[in-house]
PDB file of C-alpha atoms in Angstrom:
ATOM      1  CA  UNK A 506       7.592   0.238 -16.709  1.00  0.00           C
ATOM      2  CA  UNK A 507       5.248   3.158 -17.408  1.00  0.00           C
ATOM      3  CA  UNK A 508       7.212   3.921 -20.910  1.00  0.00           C
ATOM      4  CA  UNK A 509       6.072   0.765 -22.185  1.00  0.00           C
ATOM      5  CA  UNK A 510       2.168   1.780 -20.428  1.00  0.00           C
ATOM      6  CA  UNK A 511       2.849   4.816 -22.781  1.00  0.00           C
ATOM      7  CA  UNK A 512       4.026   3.766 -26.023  1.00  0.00           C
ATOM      8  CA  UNK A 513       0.686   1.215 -25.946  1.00  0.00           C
ATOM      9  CA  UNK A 514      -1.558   4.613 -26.953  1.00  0.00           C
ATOM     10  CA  UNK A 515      -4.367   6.736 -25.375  1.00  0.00           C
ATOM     11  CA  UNK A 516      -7.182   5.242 -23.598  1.00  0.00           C
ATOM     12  CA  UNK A 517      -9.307   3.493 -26.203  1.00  0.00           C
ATOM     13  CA  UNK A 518     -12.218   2.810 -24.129  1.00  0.00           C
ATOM     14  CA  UNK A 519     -13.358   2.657 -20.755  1.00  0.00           C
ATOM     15  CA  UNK A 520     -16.685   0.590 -18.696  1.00  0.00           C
ATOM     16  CA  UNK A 521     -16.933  -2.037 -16.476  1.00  0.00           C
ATOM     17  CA  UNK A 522     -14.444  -4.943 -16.023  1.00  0.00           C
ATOM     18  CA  UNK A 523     -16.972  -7.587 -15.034  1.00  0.00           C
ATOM     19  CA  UNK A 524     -19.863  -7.017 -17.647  1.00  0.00           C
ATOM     20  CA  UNK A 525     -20.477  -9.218 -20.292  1.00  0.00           C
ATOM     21  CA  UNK A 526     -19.516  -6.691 -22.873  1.00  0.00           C
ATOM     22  CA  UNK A 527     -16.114  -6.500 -21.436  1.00  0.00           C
ATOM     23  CA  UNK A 528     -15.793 -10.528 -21.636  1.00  0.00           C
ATOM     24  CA  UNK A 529     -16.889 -10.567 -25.370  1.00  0.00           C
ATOM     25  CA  UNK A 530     -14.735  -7.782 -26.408  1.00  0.00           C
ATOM     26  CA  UNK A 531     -11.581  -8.919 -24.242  1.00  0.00           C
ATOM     27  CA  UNK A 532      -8.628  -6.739 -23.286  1.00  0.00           C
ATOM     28  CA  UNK A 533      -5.845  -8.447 -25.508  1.00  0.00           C
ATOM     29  CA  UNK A 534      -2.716  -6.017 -25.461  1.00  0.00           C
ATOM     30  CA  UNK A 535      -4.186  -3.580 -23.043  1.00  0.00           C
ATOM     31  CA  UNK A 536      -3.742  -1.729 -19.683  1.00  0.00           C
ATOM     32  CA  UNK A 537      -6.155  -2.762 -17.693  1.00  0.00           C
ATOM     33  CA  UNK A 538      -6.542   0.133 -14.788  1.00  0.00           C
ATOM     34  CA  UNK A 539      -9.308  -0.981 -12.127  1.00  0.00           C
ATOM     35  CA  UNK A 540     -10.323   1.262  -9.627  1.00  0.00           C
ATOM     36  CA  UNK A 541     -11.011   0.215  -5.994  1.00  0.00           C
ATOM     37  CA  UNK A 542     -11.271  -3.681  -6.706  1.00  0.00           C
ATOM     38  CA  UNK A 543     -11.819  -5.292  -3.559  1.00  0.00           C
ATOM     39  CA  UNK A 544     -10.316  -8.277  -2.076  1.00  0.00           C
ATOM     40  CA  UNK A 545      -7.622  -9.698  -3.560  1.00  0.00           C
ATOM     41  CA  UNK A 546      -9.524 -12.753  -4.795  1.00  0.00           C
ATOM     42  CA  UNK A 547     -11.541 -10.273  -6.806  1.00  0.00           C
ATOM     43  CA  UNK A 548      -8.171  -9.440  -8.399  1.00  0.00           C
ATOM     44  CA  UNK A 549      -7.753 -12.657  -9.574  1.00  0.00           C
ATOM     45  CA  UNK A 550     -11.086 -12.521 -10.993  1.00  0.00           C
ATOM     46  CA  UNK A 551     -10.102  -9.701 -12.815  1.00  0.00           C
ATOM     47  CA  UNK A 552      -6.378 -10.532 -14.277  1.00  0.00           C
ATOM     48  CA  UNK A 553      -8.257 -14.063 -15.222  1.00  0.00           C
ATOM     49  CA  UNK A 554     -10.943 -12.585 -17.268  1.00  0.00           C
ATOM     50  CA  UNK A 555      -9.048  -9.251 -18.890  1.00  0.00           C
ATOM     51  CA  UNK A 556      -5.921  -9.655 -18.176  1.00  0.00           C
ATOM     52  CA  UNK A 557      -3.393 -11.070 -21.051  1.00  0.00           C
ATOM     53  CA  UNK A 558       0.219 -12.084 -21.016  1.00  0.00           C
ATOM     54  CA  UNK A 559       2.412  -8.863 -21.384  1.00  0.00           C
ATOM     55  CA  UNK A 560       0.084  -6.267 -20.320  1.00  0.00           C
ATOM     56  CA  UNK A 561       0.082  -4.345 -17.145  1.00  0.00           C
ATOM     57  CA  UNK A 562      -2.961  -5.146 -14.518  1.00  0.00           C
ATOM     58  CA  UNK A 563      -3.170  -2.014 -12.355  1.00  0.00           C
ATOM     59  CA  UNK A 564      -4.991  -1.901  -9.258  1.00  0.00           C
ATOM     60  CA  UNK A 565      -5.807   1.360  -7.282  1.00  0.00           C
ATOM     61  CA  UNK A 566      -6.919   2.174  -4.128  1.00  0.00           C
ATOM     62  CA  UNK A 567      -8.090  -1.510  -2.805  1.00  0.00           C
ATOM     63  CA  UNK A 568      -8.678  -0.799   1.026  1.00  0.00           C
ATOM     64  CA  UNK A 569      -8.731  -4.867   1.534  1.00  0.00           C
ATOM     65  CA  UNK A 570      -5.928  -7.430   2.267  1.00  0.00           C
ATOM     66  CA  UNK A 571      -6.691 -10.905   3.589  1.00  0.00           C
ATOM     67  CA  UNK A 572      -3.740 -11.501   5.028  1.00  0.00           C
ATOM     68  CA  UNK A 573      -2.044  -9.195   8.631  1.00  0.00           C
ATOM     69  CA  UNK A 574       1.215  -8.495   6.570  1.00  0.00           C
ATOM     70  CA  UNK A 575       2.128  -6.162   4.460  1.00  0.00           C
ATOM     71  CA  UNK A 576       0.913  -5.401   0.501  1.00  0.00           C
ATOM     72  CA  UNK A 577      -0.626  -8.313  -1.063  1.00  0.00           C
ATOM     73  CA  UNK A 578       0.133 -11.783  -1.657  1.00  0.00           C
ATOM     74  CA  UNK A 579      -0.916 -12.611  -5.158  1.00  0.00           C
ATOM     75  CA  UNK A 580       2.390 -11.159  -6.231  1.00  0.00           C
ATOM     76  CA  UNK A 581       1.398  -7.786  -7.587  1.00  0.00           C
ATOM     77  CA  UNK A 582       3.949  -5.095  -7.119  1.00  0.00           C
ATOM     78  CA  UNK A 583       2.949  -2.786  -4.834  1.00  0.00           C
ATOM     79  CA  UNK A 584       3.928   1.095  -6.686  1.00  0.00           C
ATOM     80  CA  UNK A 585       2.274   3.171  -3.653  1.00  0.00           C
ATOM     81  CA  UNK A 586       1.918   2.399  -0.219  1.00  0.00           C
ATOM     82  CA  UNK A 587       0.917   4.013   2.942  1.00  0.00           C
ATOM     83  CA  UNK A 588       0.047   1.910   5.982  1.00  0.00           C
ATOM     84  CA  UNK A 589      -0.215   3.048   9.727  1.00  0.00           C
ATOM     85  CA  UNK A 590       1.008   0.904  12.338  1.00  0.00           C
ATOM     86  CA  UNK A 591       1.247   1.834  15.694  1.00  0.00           C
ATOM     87  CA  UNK A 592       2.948   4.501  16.470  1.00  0.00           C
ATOM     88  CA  UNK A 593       4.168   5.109  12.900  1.00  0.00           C
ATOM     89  CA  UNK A 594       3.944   4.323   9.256  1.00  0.00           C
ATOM     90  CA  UNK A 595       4.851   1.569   7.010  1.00  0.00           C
ATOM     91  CA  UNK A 596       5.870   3.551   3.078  1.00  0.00           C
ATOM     92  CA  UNK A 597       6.563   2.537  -0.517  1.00  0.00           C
ATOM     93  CA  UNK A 598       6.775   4.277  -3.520  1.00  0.00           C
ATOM     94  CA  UNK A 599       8.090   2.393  -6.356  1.00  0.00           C
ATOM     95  CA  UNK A 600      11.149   1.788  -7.403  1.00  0.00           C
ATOM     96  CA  UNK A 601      12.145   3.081  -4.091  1.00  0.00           C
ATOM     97  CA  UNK A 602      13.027   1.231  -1.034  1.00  0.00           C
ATOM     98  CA  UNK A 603      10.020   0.168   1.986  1.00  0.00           C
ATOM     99  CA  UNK A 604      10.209   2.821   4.900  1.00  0.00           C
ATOM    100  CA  UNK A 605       9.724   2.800   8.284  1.00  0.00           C
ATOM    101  CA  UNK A 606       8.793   6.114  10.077  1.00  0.00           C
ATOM    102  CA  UNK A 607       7.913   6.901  13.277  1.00  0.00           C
ATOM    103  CA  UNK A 608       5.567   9.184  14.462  1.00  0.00           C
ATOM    104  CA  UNK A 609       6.839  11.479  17.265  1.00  0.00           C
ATOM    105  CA  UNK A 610       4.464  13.298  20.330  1.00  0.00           C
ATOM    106  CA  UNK A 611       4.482  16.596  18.153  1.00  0.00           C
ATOM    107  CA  UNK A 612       2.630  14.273  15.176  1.00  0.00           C
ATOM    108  CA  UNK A 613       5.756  14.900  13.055  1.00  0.00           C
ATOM    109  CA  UNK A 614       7.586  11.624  11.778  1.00  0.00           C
ATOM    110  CA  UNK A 615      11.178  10.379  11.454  1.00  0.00           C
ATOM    111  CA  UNK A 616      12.982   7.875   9.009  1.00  0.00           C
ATOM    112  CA  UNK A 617      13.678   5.018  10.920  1.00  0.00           C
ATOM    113  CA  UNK A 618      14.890   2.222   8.689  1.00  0.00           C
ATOM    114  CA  UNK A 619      14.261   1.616   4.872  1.00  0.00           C
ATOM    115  CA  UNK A 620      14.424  -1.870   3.554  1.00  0.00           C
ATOM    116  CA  UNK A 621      15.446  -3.330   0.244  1.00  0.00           C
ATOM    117  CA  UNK A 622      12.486  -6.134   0.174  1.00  0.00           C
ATOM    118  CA  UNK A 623       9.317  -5.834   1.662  1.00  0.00           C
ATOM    119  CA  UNK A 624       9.469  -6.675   5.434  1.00  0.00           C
ATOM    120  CA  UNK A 625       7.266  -8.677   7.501  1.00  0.00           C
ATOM    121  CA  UNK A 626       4.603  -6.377   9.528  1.00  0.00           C
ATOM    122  CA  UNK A 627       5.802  -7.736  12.445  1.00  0.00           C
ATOM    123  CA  UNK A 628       9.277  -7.159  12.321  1.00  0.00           C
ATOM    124  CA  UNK A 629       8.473  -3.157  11.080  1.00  0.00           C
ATOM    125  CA  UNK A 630       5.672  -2.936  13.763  1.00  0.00           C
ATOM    126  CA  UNK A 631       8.280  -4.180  16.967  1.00  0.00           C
ATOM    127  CA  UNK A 632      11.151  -1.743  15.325  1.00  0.00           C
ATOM    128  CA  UNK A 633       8.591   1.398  15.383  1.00  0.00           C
ATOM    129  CA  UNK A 634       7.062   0.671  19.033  1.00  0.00           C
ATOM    130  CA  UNK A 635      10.276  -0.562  20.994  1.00  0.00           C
ATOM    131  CA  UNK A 636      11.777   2.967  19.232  1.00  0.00           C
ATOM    132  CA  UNK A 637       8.973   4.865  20.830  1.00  0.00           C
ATOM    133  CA  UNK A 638       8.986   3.232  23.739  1.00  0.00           C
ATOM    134  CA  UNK A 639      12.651   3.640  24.075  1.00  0.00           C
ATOM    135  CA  UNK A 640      12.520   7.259  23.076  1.00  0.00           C
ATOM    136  CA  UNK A 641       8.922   8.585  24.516  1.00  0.00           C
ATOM    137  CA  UNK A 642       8.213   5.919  26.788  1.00  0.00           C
ATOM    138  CA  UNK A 643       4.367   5.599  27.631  1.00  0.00           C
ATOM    139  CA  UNK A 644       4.139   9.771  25.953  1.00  0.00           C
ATOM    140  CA  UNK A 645       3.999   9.111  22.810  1.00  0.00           C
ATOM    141  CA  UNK A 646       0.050   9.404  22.096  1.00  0.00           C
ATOM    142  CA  UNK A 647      -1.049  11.661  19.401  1.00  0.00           C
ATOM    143  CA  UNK A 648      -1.692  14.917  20.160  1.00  0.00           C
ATOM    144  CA  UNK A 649      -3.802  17.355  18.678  1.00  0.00           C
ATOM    145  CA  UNK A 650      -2.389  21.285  18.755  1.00  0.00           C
ATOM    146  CA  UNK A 651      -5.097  23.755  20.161  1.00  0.00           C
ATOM    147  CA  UNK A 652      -6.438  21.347  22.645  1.00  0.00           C
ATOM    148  CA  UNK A 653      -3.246  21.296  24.683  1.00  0.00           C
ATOM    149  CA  UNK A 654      -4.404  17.298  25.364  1.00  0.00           C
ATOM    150  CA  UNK A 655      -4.080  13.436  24.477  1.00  0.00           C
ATOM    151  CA  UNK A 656      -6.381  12.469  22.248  1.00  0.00           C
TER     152      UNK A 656
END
C-alpha cells in the first residue's frame, strides 16, 4: 500500500544495496527501492541482506525471469507489467486485473480477456494467436505505415 510507503518519510539516504556500508548500516524499517536488479536470485540476495519484516522491497525494471511464464516466482507482486507475446500483449497494472490484448494488422490492439489471477503464458499466448488466426488468418504481421509492406 503506497500510503503506508508514504507515511514512513522522505528518502533518508540513497547508495548501493550490495556494499559493505549498506550491510553495516542495515535497512531496518525502510523502503528498499532497487533499480534494475537482475535475476531473480539476485532478488533474494537483496530482500535477505536489506530487507526486514514489514517493509516494502521494490524492484524496478528487471528485464530477467528464469522461468517461460509470466511475472516472477519468488512471490513478489508484480505492480506494472508489459510483456509481448505473439501477436499481442500480456498487461498488469496493480490493483487491476491481468489483460490480454491483441494486436491487430493496423498495429492497433484490442481487449481480449482480463483475468482475476495471473494466468499461465501458455494459456494467454494460445487465446491471443488462435484469435488472430481466427480473425486475420496468416495477415496478421506487423506492419509499418509509409512502407505500404510486411515487416
Amino acid at each position: 500500500n503506497f500510503s503506508n510507503v508514504q507515511a514512513m518519510g522522505g528518502l533518508t539516504r540513497s547508495g548501493r544495496l550490495m556494499s559493505d556500508k549498506a550491510r553495516k548500516e542495515g535497512r531496518n524499517g525502510e523502503v528498499v527501492i532497487c533499480i534494475n536488479p537482475g535475476g531473480e536470485e539476485q532478488w533474494d540476495r537483496i530482500v535477505s541482506a536489506h530487507g526486514s519484516p514489514g517493509s516494502p522491497v521494490v524492484m524496478l525494471n528487471s528485464a530477467y525471469s528464469t522461468s517461460y511464464d509470466l511475472g516472477n516466482k519468488r512471490g513478489f507482486e508484480e505492480a506494472y507489467y508489459l510483456k509481448r507475446i505473439s501477436k499481442g500483449w500480456v498487461f498488469r497494472s496493480f490493483p487491476g486485473p491481468w489483460e490480454a490484448y491483441l494486436e491487430k494488422p493496423d498495429g492497433s490492439v484490442e481487449l481480449l480477456q482480463q483475468y482475476r489471477t495471473k494466468p499461465a503464458l501458455r494459456e494467454v499466448a494460445e487465446l491471443v494467436r488462435e484469435e488472430s488466426f481466427k480473425r486475420y488468418a496468416i495477415n496478421n504481421d506487423r506492419w509499418s505505415k509509409g512502407f505500404g509492406e510486411r515487416l
